[in-house]
């Protein structure tokens, strides 16, 4: 069964840092591009970042560029999101999602994990 | 960035009704348009990719059409398990962007 499980969310103060992890199983992680997508409370879905299977291509949303870093460890079947200089508007459920398009840029996302909640508040 | 505008933002329909959601792109996205279903507390689920291609296992009552800037998502016969929020998403340009969502409820 294809599965993605996020972890690492929690409460952090503005300006703080947090590292999210996503454990993948049931598919060849090393061949798959991956994404992070978030949903702020009461809001819609917002794409955050993309990393290709080989890490040769990385993209970020403008809202997180320079503050967030996506990475992966193919030996551990894991995806990461290092979040620095966190702001109140980064509060959201963060989902990891496999990119099922296999093109050079983000495509469609399938499957998704259940998400991990990040709350930025003093 | 390409803005995706969905309408309506919410709707209420009876079981068995035909439900239609529209999605308009601020500029053409060719056929690079996907649809997702999101139930509260669950992982979003891909239903349709590239305008009209049904993901494996998705019931045939779901369908999509359109090209360029105007797209339509249809549930031919609404079922109780279809209660969710539905999102369109373009990937013709980076960043990929989502519509604001359409919340579907049972009347």
mmCIF file of C-alpha atoms in Angstrom:
data_model
loop_
_atom_site.group_PDB
_atom_site.id
_atom_site.type_symbol
_atom_site.label_atom_id
_atom_site.label_comp_id
_atom_site.label_asym_id
_atom_site.label_seq_id
_atom_site.Cartn_x
_atom_site.Cartn_y
_atom_site.Cartn_z
ATOM 1 C CA UNK A 1 0.000 0.000 0.000
ATOM 2 C CA UNK A 2 1.312 3.412 -0.962
ATOM 3 C CA UNK A 3 1.613 5.511 2.169
ATOM 4 C CA UNK A 4 2.937 8.900 3.232
ATOM 5 C CA UNK A 5 3.183 9.820 6.906
ATOM 6 C CA UNK A 6 4.115 13.322 8.014
ATOM 7 C CA UNK A 7 5.578 14.223 11.389
ATOM 8 C CA UNK A 8 7.321 17.092 13.137
ATOM 9 C CA UNK A 9 4.515 19.607 13.429
ATOM 10 C CA UNK A 10 3.803 21.532 16.592
ATOM 11 C CA UNK A 11 3.623 24.915 18.261
ATOM 12 C CA UNK A 12 6.466 27.333 17.566
ATOM 13 C CA UNK A 13 6.974 31.016 18.270
ATOM 14 C CA UNK A 14 7.236 33.572 15.475
ATOM 15 C CA UNK A 15 10.798 33.642 14.186
ATOM 16 C CA UNK A 16 11.354 30.056 15.238
ATOM 17 C CA UNK A 17 12.223 26.947 13.257
ATOM 18 C CA UNK A 18 10.700 23.544 12.687
ATOM 19 C CA UNK A 19 11.617 20.535 10.569
ATOM 20 C CA UNK A 20 8.885 18.426 9.035
ATOM 21 C CA UNK A 21 9.442 14.852 7.877
ATOM 22 C CA UNK A 22 7.474 12.623 5.547
ATOM 23 C CA UNK A 23 8.053 8.862 5.587
ATOM 24 C CA UNK A 24 7.186 7.106 2.348
ATOM 25 C CA UNK A 25 6.399 3.432 1.793
ATOM 26 C CA UNK A 26 4.804 1.164 -0.784
ATOM 27 C CA UNK A 27 6.446 2.711 -3.854
ATOM 28 C CA UNK A 28 9.882 3.468 -5.276
ATOM 29 C CA UNK A 29 10.540 6.727 -3.442
ATOM 30 C CA UNK A 30 13.871 7.326 -5.147
ATOM 31 C CA UNK A 31 12.116 7.519 -8.539
ATOM 32 C CA UNK A 32 9.414 9.936 -7.419
ATOM 33 C CA UNK A 33 9.353 13.701 -7.273
ATOM 34 C CA UNK A 34 7.696 15.042 -4.157
ATOM 35 C CA UNK A 35 5.826 18.126 -2.967
ATOM 36 C CA UNK A 36 4.744 19.926 0.162
ATOM 37 C CA UNK A 37 1.287 21.524 0.125
ATOM 38 C CA UNK A 38 -0.337 23.392 3.014
ATOM 39 C CA UNK A 39 -3.775 24.465 4.138
ATOM 40 C CA UNK A 40 -4.182 27.354 6.546
ATOM 41 C CA UNK A 41 -7.186 27.234 8.901
ATOM 42 C CA UNK A 42 -10.368 27.938 6.971
ATOM 43 C CA UNK A 43 -8.448 28.434 3.732
ATOM 44 C CA UNK A 44 -7.793 26.474 0.578
ATOM 45 C CA UNK A 45 -4.795 24.473 -0.579
ATOM 46 C CA UNK A 46 -1.482 26.203 -1.282
ATOM 47 C CA UNK A 47 1.480 24.507 -2.941
ATOM 48 C CA UNK A 48 4.709 25.119 -1.007
ATOM 49 C CA UNK A 49 7.636 23.289 -2.585
ATOM 50 C CA UNK A 50 8.745 20.615 -5.063
ATOM 51 C CA UNK A 51 11.829 18.423 -5.290
ATOM 52 C CA UNK A 52 12.682 16.090 -8.158
ATOM 53 C CA UNK A 53 13.716 12.489 -7.583
ATOM 54 C CA UNK A 54 17.413 13.261 -7.980
ATOM 55 C CA UNK A 55 17.176 16.643 -6.177
ATOM 56 C CA UNK A 56 18.374 18.339 -9.371
ATOM 57 C CA UNK A 57 15.225 20.495 -9.563
ATOM 58 C CA UNK A 58 13.706 22.363 -6.629
ATOM 59 C CA UNK A 59 10.935 24.951 -6.646
ATOM 60 C CA UNK A 60 9.418 27.093 -3.900
ATOM 61 C CA UNK A 61 6.374 29.284 -3.556
ATOM 62 C CA UNK A 62 7.333 32.946 -3.292
ATOM 63 C CA UNK A 63 5.730 33.050 0.160
ATOM 64 C CA UNK A 64 8.371 30.661 1.581
ATOM 65 C CA UNK A 65 11.379 31.274 -0.659
ATOM 66 C CA UNK A 66 14.490 32.018 1.394
ATOM 67 C CA UNK A 67 12.923 30.700 4.595
ATOM 68 C CA UNK A 68 12.028 27.064 3.809
ATOM 69 C CA UNK A 69 14.293 24.328 2.464
ATOM 70 C CA UNK A 70 13.063 21.089 0.946
ATOM 71 C CA UNK A 71 15.289 18.026 0.953
ATOM 72 C CA UNK A 72 15.117 14.268 0.747
ATOM 73 C CA UNK A 73 17.022 11.147 1.752
ATOM 74 C CA UNK A 74 16.317 8.429 -0.797
ATOM 75 C CA UNK A 75 18.135 5.833 1.334
ATOM 76 C CA UNK A 76 15.660 6.507 4.136
ATOM 77 C CA UNK A 77 12.598 6.986 1.890
ATOM 78 C CA UNK A 78 12.078 10.341 3.544
ATOM 79 C CA UNK A 79 11.182 13.879 2.542
ATOM 80 C CA UNK A 80 11.884 16.924 4.693
ATOM 81 C CA UNK A 81 10.906 20.564 4.995
ATOM 82 C CA UNK A 82 13.138 22.806 7.085
ATOM 83 C CA UNK A 83 11.138 25.872 8.061
ATOM 84 C CA UNK A 84 12.980 28.906 9.422
ATOM 85 C CA UNK A 85 11.896 32.449 10.324
ATOM 86 C CA UNK A 86 8.359 31.200 10.814
ATOM 87 C CA UNK A 87 5.525 33.710 10.695
ATOM 88 C CA UNK A 88 1.939 33.652 11.927
ATOM 89 C CA UNK A 89 0.695 33.116 8.375
ATOM 90 C CA UNK A 90 2.707 29.901 8.105
ATOM 91 C CA UNK A 91 0.186 28.307 10.476
ATOM 92 C CA UNK A 92 -1.328 25.431 8.505
ATOM 93 C CA UNK A 93 -1.665 21.718 8.057
ATOM 94 C CA UNK A 94 1.292 20.631 5.938
ATOM 95 C CA UNK A 95 0.842 17.716 3.560
ATOM 96 C CA UNK A 96 3.468 15.826 1.645
ATOM 97 C CA UNK A 97 2.337 14.496 -1.704
ATOM 98 C CA UNK A 98 3.940 12.404 -4.390
ATOM 99 C CA UNK A 99 4.175 14.044 -7.783
ATOM 100 C CA UNK A 100 2.593 11.554 -10.151
ATOM 101 C CA UNK A 101 3.270 13.561 -13.323
ATOM 102 C CA UNK A 102 6.916 12.530 -13.798
ATOM 103 C CA UNK A 103 7.560 15.705 -15.770
ATOM 104 C CA UNK A 104 10.239 18.365 -15.190
ATOM 105 C CA UNK A 105 7.936 20.513 -13.035
ATOM 106 C CA UNK A 106 5.181 19.907 -10.468
ATOM 107 C CA UNK A 107 2.180 18.136 -11.961
ATOM 108 C CA UNK A 108 -0.570 16.317 -10.132
ATOM 109 C CA UNK A 109 -0.325 15.142 -6.553
ATOM 110 C CA UNK A 110 -1.153 11.563 -5.668
ATOM 111 C CA UNK A 111 -1.222 10.284 -3.006
ATOM 112 C CA UNK A 112 -1.151 12.711 -0.100
ATOM 113 C CA UNK A 113 -0.322 12.135 3.524
ATOM 114 C CA UNK A 114 -2.723 12.913 6.365
ATOM 115 C CA UNK A 115 -0.869 16.094 7.224
ATOM 116 C CA UNK A 116 0.874 17.584 10.246
ATOM 117 C CA UNK A 117 -0.264 20.781 11.943
ATOM 118 C CA UNK A 118 2.145 23.654 12.372
ATOM 119 C CA UNK A 119 1.011 26.465 14.641
ATOM 120 C CA UNK A 120 3.050 29.661 14.794
ATOM 121 C CA UNK A 121 2.023 31.731 17.782
ATOM 122 C CA UNK A 122 3.474 33.556 20.743
ATOM 123 C CA UNK B 1 1.129 33.415 -10.974
ATOM 124 C CA UNK B 2 -1.958 31.948 -12.627
ATOM 125 C CA UNK B 3 -5.088 32.599 -10.587
ATOM 126 C CA UNK B 4 -7.736 29.882 -10.526
ATOM 127 C CA UNK B 5 -11.291 31.000 -9.808
ATOM 128 C CA UNK B 6 -13.835 28.370 -8.798
ATOM 129 C CA UNK B 7 -17.571 28.807 -8.608
ATOM 130 C CA UNK B 8 -19.667 28.429 -6.696
ATOM 131 C CA UNK B 9 -17.768 28.530 -3.420
ATOM 132 C CA UNK B 10 -20.423 26.269 -1.917
ATOM 133 C CA UNK B 11 -23.531 24.436 -3.018
ATOM 134 C CA UNK B 12 -26.273 22.309 -1.561
ATOM 135 C CA UNK B 13 -27.925 19.591 -3.621
ATOM 136 C CA UNK B 14 -30.065 16.503 -3.143
ATOM 137 C CA UNK B 15 -28.892 12.917 -3.450
ATOM 138 C CA UNK B 16 -29.116 11.969 -7.107
ATOM 139 C CA UNK B 17 -28.759 15.531 -8.391
ATOM 140 C CA UNK B 18 -26.304 16.531 -11.092
ATOM 141 C CA UNK B 19 -23.677 18.886 -9.661
ATOM 142 C CA UNK B 20 -21.464 21.164 -11.750
ATOM 143 C CA UNK B 21 -18.463 23.210 -10.616
ATOM 144 C CA UNK B 22 -16.590 25.627 -12.847
ATOM 145 C CA UNK B 23 -12.959 26.672 -12.720
ATOM 146 C CA UNK B 24 -11.542 29.604 -14.667
ATOM 147 C CA UNK B 25 -7.849 30.308 -15.157
ATOM 148 C CA UNK B 26 -6.490 33.867 -15.376
ATOM 149 C CA UNK B 27 -4.646 32.786 -18.512
ATOM 150 C CA UNK B 28 -4.609 29.638 -20.600
ATOM 151 C CA UNK B 29 -3.346 26.444 -18.987
ATOM 152 C CA UNK B 30 -3.943 24.193 -22.009
ATOM 153 C CA UNK B 31 -5.127 20.844 -20.600
ATOM 154 C CA UNK B 32 -2.924 20.930 -17.482
ATOM 155 C CA UNK B 33 -5.833 20.949 -15.049
ATOM 156 C CA UNK B 34 -6.573 18.558 -12.200
ATOM 157 C CA UNK B 35 -9.381 18.065 -9.673
ATOM 158 C CA UNK B 36 -9.163 16.933 -6.046
ATOM 159 C CA UNK B 37 -11.635 15.908 -3.368
ATOM 160 C CA UNK B 38 -10.917 16.874 0.239
ATOM 161 C CA UNK B 39 -12.911 15.599 3.176
ATOM 162 C CA UNK B 40 -12.381 17.136 6.660
ATOM 163 C CA UNK B 41 -9.559 15.477 8.566
ATOM 164 C CA UNK B 42 -8.575 13.347 5.571
ATOM 165 C CA UNK B 43 -5.859 13.505 2.968
ATOM 166 C CA UNK B 44 -6.884 15.246 -0.257
ATOM 167 C CA UNK B 45 -7.547 12.776 -3.054
ATOM 168 C CA UNK B 46 -6.807 13.144 -6.759
ATOM 169 C CA UNK B 47 -9.943 12.489 -8.817
ATOM 170 C CA UNK B 48 -9.136 13.742 -12.314
ATOM 171 C CA UNK B 49 -5.897 14.725 -14.052
ATOM 172 C CA UNK B 50 -5.384 16.486 -17.375
ATOM 173 C CA UNK B 51 -8.961 17.800 -17.502
ATOM 174 C CA UNK B 52 -10.816 14.542 -18.005
ATOM 175 C CA UNK B 53 -8.711 11.517 -17.054
ATOM 176 C CA UNK B 54 -10.244 9.651 -14.139
ATOM 177 C CA UNK B 55 -7.756 8.394 -11.560
ATOM 178 C CA UNK B 56 -7.867 4.632 -11.056
ATOM 179 C CA UNK B 57 -10.701 3.600 -8.765
ATOM 180 C CA UNK B 58 -12.624 6.873 -9.019
ATOM 181 C CA UNK B 59 -16.337 6.305 -9.747
ATOM 182 C CA UNK B 60 -17.530 7.129 -13.239
ATOM 183 C CA UNK B 61 -20.110 9.616 -11.915
ATOM 184 C CA UNK B 62 -17.200 12.084 -11.719
ATOM 185 C CA UNK B 63 -16.129 13.778 -14.953
ATOM 186 C CA UNK B 64 -14.311 16.826 -16.233
ATOM 187 C CA UNK B 65 -14.101 18.888 -19.398
ATOM 188 C CA UNK B 66 -12.656 22.071 -20.815
ATOM 189 C CA UNK B 67 -9.489 23.567 -22.289
ATOM 190 C CA UNK B 68 -7.471 26.730 -21.977
ATOM 191 C CA UNK B 69 -9.172 28.961 -19.411
ATOM 192 C CA UNK B 70 -12.571 27.386 -18.740
ATOM 193 C CA UNK B 71 -13.132 24.046 -17.088
ATOM 194 C CA UNK B 72 -16.047 22.091 -15.672
ATOM 195 C CA UNK B 73 -16.236 19.341 -13.054
ATOM 196 C CA UNK B 74 -19.428 17.282 -12.847
ATOM 197 C CA UNK B 75 -20.896 14.749 -10.461
ATOM 198 C CA UNK B 76 -23.639 13.097 -12.512
ATOM 199 C CA UNK B 77 -25.581 11.739 -9.536
ATOM 200 C CA UNK B 78 -24.614 13.111 -6.125
ATOM 201 C CA UNK B 79 -24.067 10.493 -3.424
ATOM 202 C CA UNK B 80 -23.851 11.019 0.362
ATOM 203 C CA UNK B 81 -20.159 10.031 0.322
ATOM 204 C CA UNK B 82 -19.418 12.874 -2.114
ATOM 205 C CA UNK B 83 -19.755 15.474 0.635
ATOM 206 C CA UNK B 84 -16.414 17.261 0.509
ATOM 207 C CA UNK B 85 -14.620 20.309 -0.788
ATOM 208 C CA UNK B 86 -13.430 20.096 -4.385
ATOM 209 C CA UNK B 87 -10.416 21.940 -5.786
ATOM 210 C CA UNK B 88 -9.138 22.527 -9.282
ATOM 211 C CA UNK B 89 -5.371 22.907 -9.789
ATOM 212 C CA UNK B 90 -3.317 24.029 -12.787
ATOM 213 C CA UNK B 91 0.218 22.910 -13.483
ATOM 214 C CA UNK B 92 0.934 24.626 -16.793
ATOM 215 C CA UNK B 93 3.118 27.125 -14.932
ATOM 216 C CA UNK B 94 5.168 27.103 -11.751
ATOM 217 C CA UNK B 95 3.888 27.678 -9.135
ATOM 218 C CA UNK B 96 1.053 25.215 -9.491
ATOM 219 C CA UNK B 97 -2.040 26.933 -8.135
ATOM 220 C CA UNK B 98 -5.363 25.788 -6.736
ATOM 221 C CA UNK B 99 -8.812 27.231 -6.992
ATOM 222 C CA UNK B 100 -10.439 28.462 -3.802
ATOM 223 C CA UNK B 101 -12.511 25.314 -3.428
ATOM 224 C CA UNK B 102 -16.187 24.388 -3.697
ATOM 225 C CA UNK B 103 -17.852 22.936 -0.623
ATOM 226 C CA UNK B 104 -20.544 20.424 -1.587
ATOM 227 C CA UNK B 105 -23.291 19.639 0.915
ATOM 228 C CA UNK B 106 -26.434 17.531 0.888
ATOM 229 C CA UNK B 107 -29.727 19.382 0.932
#
